Tab-separated table of C-alpha atoms in Angstrom:
chain	number	residue	atom	x	y	z
A	1	UNK	CA	13.479	-43.966	-15.865
A	2	UNK	CA	13.590	-40.745	-13.883
A	3	UNK	CA	13.861	-37.359	-15.554
A	4	UNK	CA	11.983	-34.118	-16.210
A	5	UNK	CA	9.142	-33.782	-18.723
A	6	UNK	CA	10.219	-31.587	-21.637
A	7	UNK	CA	6.703	-30.194	-21.949
A	8	UNK	CA	5.754	-29.188	-18.374
A	9	UNK	CA	9.017	-29.666	-16.424
A	10	UNK	CA	7.427	-32.093	-13.961
A	11	UNK	CA	9.336	-35.190	-12.729
A	12	UNK	CA	8.641	-38.302	-14.842
A	13	UNK	CA	9.204	-41.920	-13.793
A	14	UNK	CA	7.023	-43.727	-16.376
A	15	UNK	CA	6.615	-43.785	-20.174
A	16	UNK	CA	4.151	-40.881	-20.004
A	17	UNK	CA	4.072	-37.716	-17.913
A	18	UNK	CA	1.493	-37.950	-15.136
A	19	UNK	CA	0.912	-34.189	-15.290
A	20	UNK	CA	0.404	-33.421	-19.000
A	21	UNK	CA	0.347	-36.872	-20.626
A	22	UNK	CA	3.245	-36.311	-23.026
A	23	UNK	CA	5.378	-39.323	-23.935
A	24	UNK	CA	8.624	-39.238	-21.947
A	25	UNK	CA	10.852	-40.623	-24.713
A	26	UNK	CA	10.783	-37.540	-26.949
A	27	UNK	CA	13.730	-36.842	-29.220
A	28	UNK	CA	14.821	-34.392	-31.895
A	29	UNK	CA	12.983	-34.336	-35.194
A	30	UNK	CA	14.497	-36.011	-38.215
A	31	UNK	CA	13.084	-36.477	-41.704
A	32	UNK	CA	12.510	-40.159	-40.988
A	33	UNK	CA	10.734	-39.396	-37.701
A	34	UNK	CA	8.549	-36.777	-39.369
A	35	UNK	CA	7.476	-39.136	-42.174
A	36	UNK	CA	7.062	-42.287	-40.098
A	37	UNK	CA	5.536	-40.754	-36.966
A	38	UNK	CA	3.836	-37.458	-37.748
A	39	UNK	CA	2.615	-38.267	-41.257
A	40	UNK	CA	1.951	-41.997	-41.259
A	41	UNK	CA	0.991	-42.533	-37.619
A	42	UNK	CA	-0.548	-39.140	-36.946
A	43	UNK	CA	-2.641	-38.889	-40.097
A	44	UNK	CA	-3.028	-42.256	-41.794
A	45	UNK	CA	-2.931	-44.595	-38.801
A	46	UNK	CA	-5.821	-47.074	-39.015
A	47	UNK	CA	-6.172	-47.214	-35.208
A	48	UNK	CA	-6.442	-43.451	-34.706
A	49	UNK	CA	-6.271	-40.166	-36.581
A	50	UNK	CA	-8.065	-39.170	-39.775
A	51	UNK	CA	-8.641	-42.578	-41.348
A	52	UNK	CA	-9.902	-44.108	-38.124
A	53	UNK	CA	-12.253	-41.184	-37.493
A	54	UNK	CA	-13.605	-41.202	-41.059
A	55	UNK	CA	-14.044	-44.984	-40.926
A	56	UNK	CA	-16.023	-44.671	-37.705
A	57	UNK	CA	-18.167	-41.863	-39.141
A	58	UNK	CA	-19.162	-44.083	-42.070
A	59	UNK	CA	-19.562	-47.415	-40.271
A	60	UNK	CA	-20.973	-46.578	-36.824
A	61	UNK	CA	-21.412	-42.786	-36.793
A	62	UNK	CA	-23.822	-42.250	-33.923
A	63	UNK	CA	-22.297	-44.861	-31.642
A	64	UNK	CA	-18.726	-43.648	-32.181
A	65	UNK	CA	-19.565	-39.971	-31.592
A	66	UNK	CA	-21.596	-40.847	-28.494
A	67	UNK	CA	-18.615	-42.797	-27.134
A	68	UNK	CA	-16.385	-39.814	-27.934
A	69	UNK	CA	-18.634	-37.383	-26.069
A	70	UNK	CA	-18.854	-39.746	-23.094
A	71	UNK	CA	-15.057	-39.760	-22.805
A	72	UNK	CA	-13.556	-42.305	-25.215
A	73	UNK	CA	-11.472	-39.774	-27.164
A	74	UNK	CA	-7.875	-40.970	-27.497
A	75	UNK	CA	-8.191	-42.433	-31.007
A	76	UNK	CA	-10.267	-39.700	-32.650
A	77	UNK	CA	-9.037	-36.853	-34.827
A	78	UNK	CA	-9.928	-33.347	-33.624
A	79	UNK	CA	-13.301	-32.452	-35.135
A	80	UNK	CA	-12.489	-28.786	-35.864
A	81	UNK	CA	-9.245	-29.750	-37.598
A	82	UNK	CA	-11.136	-32.380	-39.587
A	83	UNK	CA	-13.778	-29.826	-40.577
A	84	UNK	CA	-11.225	-27.262	-41.723
A	85	UNK	CA	-9.183	-29.888	-43.565
A	86	UNK	CA	-12.140	-31.321	-45.491
A	87	UNK	CA	-13.533	-27.845	-46.190
A	88	UNK	CA	-10.168	-26.727	-47.568
A	89	UNK	CA	-9.865	-29.799	-49.801
A	90	UNK	CA	-13.434	-29.266	-51.013
A	91	UNK	CA	-12.715	-25.591	-51.765
A	92	UNK	CA	-9.610	-26.496	-53.771
A	93	UNK	CA	-11.452	-29.173	-55.741
A	94	UNK	CA	-14.322	-26.756	-56.427
A	95	UNK	CA	-11.979	-24.502	-58.388
A	96	UNK	CA	-11.188	-27.375	-60.763
A	97	UNK	CA	-14.531	-29.155	-60.833
A	98	UNK	CA	-17.059	-28.868	-63.636
A	99	UNK	CA	-19.803	-27.641	-61.335
A	100	UNK	CA	-21.104	-24.319	-62.631
A	101	UNK	CA	-24.286	-23.117	-60.985
A	102	UNK	CA	-24.733	-20.481	-63.698
A	103	UNK	CA	-25.847	-23.178	-66.179
A	104	UNK	CA	-29.089	-23.430	-64.204
A	105	UNK	CA	-30.131	-19.806	-64.719
A	106	UNK	CA	-30.914	-17.490	-67.617
A	107	UNK	CA	-28.208	-15.451	-69.340
A	108	UNK	CA	-29.234	-12.111	-67.814
A	109	UNK	CA	-28.383	-13.214	-64.250
A	110	UNK	CA	-25.452	-15.534	-64.987
A	111	UNK	CA	-22.854	-12.980	-63.887
A	112	UNK	CA	-24.579	-12.598	-60.524
A	113	UNK	CA	-24.729	-16.385	-60.114
A	114	UNK	CA	-21.008	-16.697	-60.871
A	115	UNK	CA	-20.275	-14.106	-58.170
A	116	UNK	CA	-22.395	-16.050	-55.669
A	117	UNK	CA	-20.572	-19.266	-56.558
A	118	UNK	CA	-17.182	-17.604	-56.057
A	119	UNK	CA	-18.342	-16.214	-52.694
A	120	UNK	CA	-19.563	-19.624	-51.505
A	121	UNK	CA	-16.326	-21.271	-52.619
A	122	UNK	CA	-14.157	-18.651	-50.924
A	123	UNK	CA	-16.075	-18.644	-47.628
A	124	UNK	CA	-17.174	-22.264	-47.498
A	125	UNK	CA	-15.481	-22.846	-44.140
A	126	UNK	CA	-17.289	-19.861	-42.617
A	127	UNK	CA	-20.708	-20.975	-43.907
A	128	UNK	CA	-20.007	-24.495	-42.725
A	129	UNK	CA	-19.048	-23.481	-39.198
A	130	UNK	CA	-22.013	-21.093	-38.922
A	131	UNK	CA	-24.461	-23.912	-39.702
A	132	UNK	CA	-23.304	-26.121	-36.829
A	133	UNK	CA	-24.633	-23.990	-33.913
A	134	UNK	CA	-28.097	-23.828	-35.491
A	135	UNK	CA	-28.223	-27.573	-36.140
A	136	UNK	CA	-27.116	-28.041	-32.533
A	137	UNK	CA	-30.025	-25.905	-31.324
A	138	UNK	CA	-32.555	-28.014	-33.213
A	139	UNK	CA	-31.043	-31.361	-32.232
A	140	UNK	CA	-31.019	-30.128	-28.624
A	141	UNK	CA	-34.713	-29.198	-28.888
A	142	UNK	CA	-35.863	-32.420	-30.542
A	143	UNK	CA	-33.721	-34.719	-28.388
A	144	UNK	CA	-33.729	-32.764	-25.129
A	145	UNK	CA	-34.938	-35.833	-23.180
A	146	UNK	CA	-31.589	-37.524	-23.930
A	147	UNK	CA	-29.892	-35.299	-21.346
A	148	UNK	CA	-26.990	-33.990	-23.448
A	149	UNK	CA	-26.159	-30.303	-23.041
A	150	UNK	CA	-25.875	-27.780	-25.864
A	151	UNK	CA	-22.075	-28.010	-26.023
A	152	UNK	CA	-22.320	-31.766	-26.548
A	153	UNK	CA	-24.845	-31.186	-29.320
A	154	UNK	CA	-22.319	-28.817	-30.904
A	155	UNK	CA	-19.729	-31.596	-30.933
A	156	UNK	CA	-22.051	-34.251	-32.345
A	157	UNK	CA	-23.273	-31.922	-35.114
A	158	UNK	CA	-19.701	-30.914	-35.883
A	159	UNK	CA	-18.797	-34.559	-36.503
A	160	UNK	CA	-21.943	-35.036	-38.599
A	161	UNK	CA	-21.002	-32.008	-40.696
A	162	UNK	CA	-17.446	-33.341	-41.047
A	163	UNK	CA	-18.829	-36.586	-42.493
A	164	UNK	CA	-20.970	-34.598	-44.930
A	165	UNK	CA	-17.900	-32.604	-45.932
A	166	UNK	CA	-16.050	-35.844	-46.680
A	167	UNK	CA	-18.986	-36.760	-48.928
A	168	UNK	CA	-18.753	-33.410	-50.753
A	169	UNK	CA	-15.035	-33.996	-51.326
A	170	UNK	CA	-15.788	-37.369	-52.936
A	171	UNK	CA	-18.696	-36.014	-55.006
A	172	UNK	CA	-16.736	-32.956	-56.138
A	173	UNK	CA	-13.817	-35.174	-57.164
A	174	UNK	CA	-16.204	-37.304	-59.253
A	175	UNK	CA	-17.425	-34.220	-61.147
A	176	UNK	CA	-13.899	-33.748	-62.519
A	177	UNK	CA	-14.587	-36.633	-64.903
A	178	UNK	CA	-17.753	-35.107	-66.402
A	179	UNK	CA	-18.442	-32.163	-68.719
A	180	UNK	CA	-20.114	-29.002	-67.480
A	181	UNK	CA	-23.891	-29.252	-67.713
A	182	UNK	CA	-27.097	-28.483	-65.877
A	183	UNK	CA	-27.617	-32.229	-65.412
A	184	UNK	CA	-24.282	-32.523	-63.585
A	185	UNK	CA	-25.141	-29.736	-61.136
A	186	UNK	CA	-28.642	-31.106	-60.565
A	187	UNK	CA	-27.329	-34.636	-60.030
A	188	UNK	CA	-24.659	-33.377	-57.626
A	189	UNK	CA	-27.158	-31.621	-55.374
A	190	UNK	CA	-29.726	-34.420	-55.632
A	191	UNK	CA	-27.205	-37.088	-54.626
A	192	UNK	CA	-25.889	-34.950	-51.773
A	193	UNK	CA	-29.408	-34.134	-50.560
A	194	UNK	CA	-30.388	-37.822	-50.498
A	195	UNK	CA	-27.113	-38.771	-48.806
A	196	UNK	CA	-27.430	-36.005	-46.208
A	197	UNK	CA	-31.018	-36.970	-45.404
A	198	UNK	CA	-30.321	-40.703	-45.043
A	199	UNK	CA	-27.045	-40.144	-43.197
A	200	UNK	CA	-28.710	-37.701	-40.803
A	201	UNK	CA	-31.402	-40.245	-39.895
A	202	UNK	CA	-28.758	-42.950	-39.410
A	203	UNK	CA	-26.479	-40.656	-37.392
A	204	UNK	CA	-29.053	-39.192	-34.994
A	205	UNK	CA	-30.995	-42.453	-34.593
A	206	UNK	CA	-27.830	-44.319	-33.671
A	207	UNK	CA	-26.524	-41.578	-31.384
A	208	UNK	CA	-29.768	-41.361	-29.387
A	209	UNK	CA	-30.621	-45.081	-29.581
A	210	UNK	CA	-29.894	-45.498	-25.862
A	211	UNK	CA	-31.940	-42.481	-24.764
A	212	UNK	CA	-35.364	-44.132	-24.493
A	213	UNK	CA	-36.871	-43.148	-27.855
A	214	UNK	CA	-38.818	-45.582	-30.045
A	215	UNK	CA	-37.480	-46.362	-33.528
A	216	UNK	CA	-40.279	-44.340	-35.106
A	217	UNK	CA	-39.577	-41.494	-32.693
A	218	UNK	CA	-35.880	-41.540	-33.564
A	219	UNK	CA	-36.594	-41.340	-37.304
A	220	UNK	CA	-39.221	-38.611	-36.883
A	221	UNK	CA	-37.045	-36.442	-34.651
A	222	UNK	CA	-34.027	-36.976	-36.916
A	223	UNK	CA	-36.068	-35.712	-39.873
A	224	UNK	CA	-37.364	-32.723	-37.924
A	225	UNK	CA	-33.856	-31.349	-37.356
A	226	UNK	CA	-33.128	-30.471	-41.035
A	227	UNK	CA	-36.799	-29.548	-41.539
A	228	UNK	CA	-36.616	-27.085	-38.629
A	229	UNK	CA	-33.403	-25.642	-40.035
A	230	UNK	CA	-35.035	-25.128	-43.449
A	231	UNK	CA	-37.959	-23.303	-41.824
A	232	UNK	CA	-35.503	-21.139	-39.904
A	233	UNK	CA	-33.604	-20.341	-43.118
A	234	UNK	CA	-36.824	-19.407	-44.919
A	235	UNK	CA	-37.989	-17.150	-42.094
A	236	UNK	CA	-34.570	-15.512	-41.787
A	237	UNK	CA	-34.452	-14.934	-45.550
A	238	UNK	CA	-37.963	-13.468	-45.542
A	239	UNK	CA	-37.149	-11.107	-42.662
A	240	UNK	CA	-33.869	-10.084	-44.296
A	241	UNK	CA	-35.748	-9.391	-47.533
A	242	UNK	CA	-38.193	-7.105	-45.744
A	243	UNK	CA	-35.378	-5.262	-43.948
A	244	UNK	CA	-33.452	-4.815	-47.219
A	245	UNK	CA	-36.592	-3.535	-48.951
A	246	UNK	CA	-37.264	-0.988	-46.196
A	247	UNK	CA	-33.632	0.202	-46.125
A	248	UNK	CA	-33.374	0.560	-49.908
A	249	UNK	CA	-36.801	2.126	-50.341
């Protein structure tokens, strides 16, 4: 085998290009190739891709993401693509689900609540991505002894958020089988809150298990990350309220 790589035009003598890593035996697309390779192998392959990544996130989340950050990346699906994909699916399902936040409030502010719900549904991906940098700051602060830099904390929190988005997809799909009610909305948020809390402890404790922390220290620091974020949200909301009051006065 001796020819030129179709991707970078460098000479190739093996099955993969030594310059860019592309497989040397590329060929024209056909419907069969698209279905068998791109769809089945690229998306649903159990050894790599979406299913493999999701499986790892729900069986050994911290260990798998730590291995990914340390360089074992060939089998994992791109975290940003996974985030956008799950957020998009969740947004679509939200339009058909029986979750109506307005059932929790009085009639005189229902219209405002509906508008807020529509805004959150439309810009879910933006809200989701904006949360990751702040979670990364707090995980960096509470686990700074572990030696991972801020960018690595961004990656680990992105994968954690992706797992939580998969959970919202499942929970939102379940709501399709129930009637609209305040109990449904309350149950949805309660289940997600409990899941997010337990998963966060599991995720962070496993990820930093080799960084010299005690088990109690791992649990405590894992809990302090969402707690710190809630304090930050409250302070930011309070400051924004004061600014809005002064501007509109």
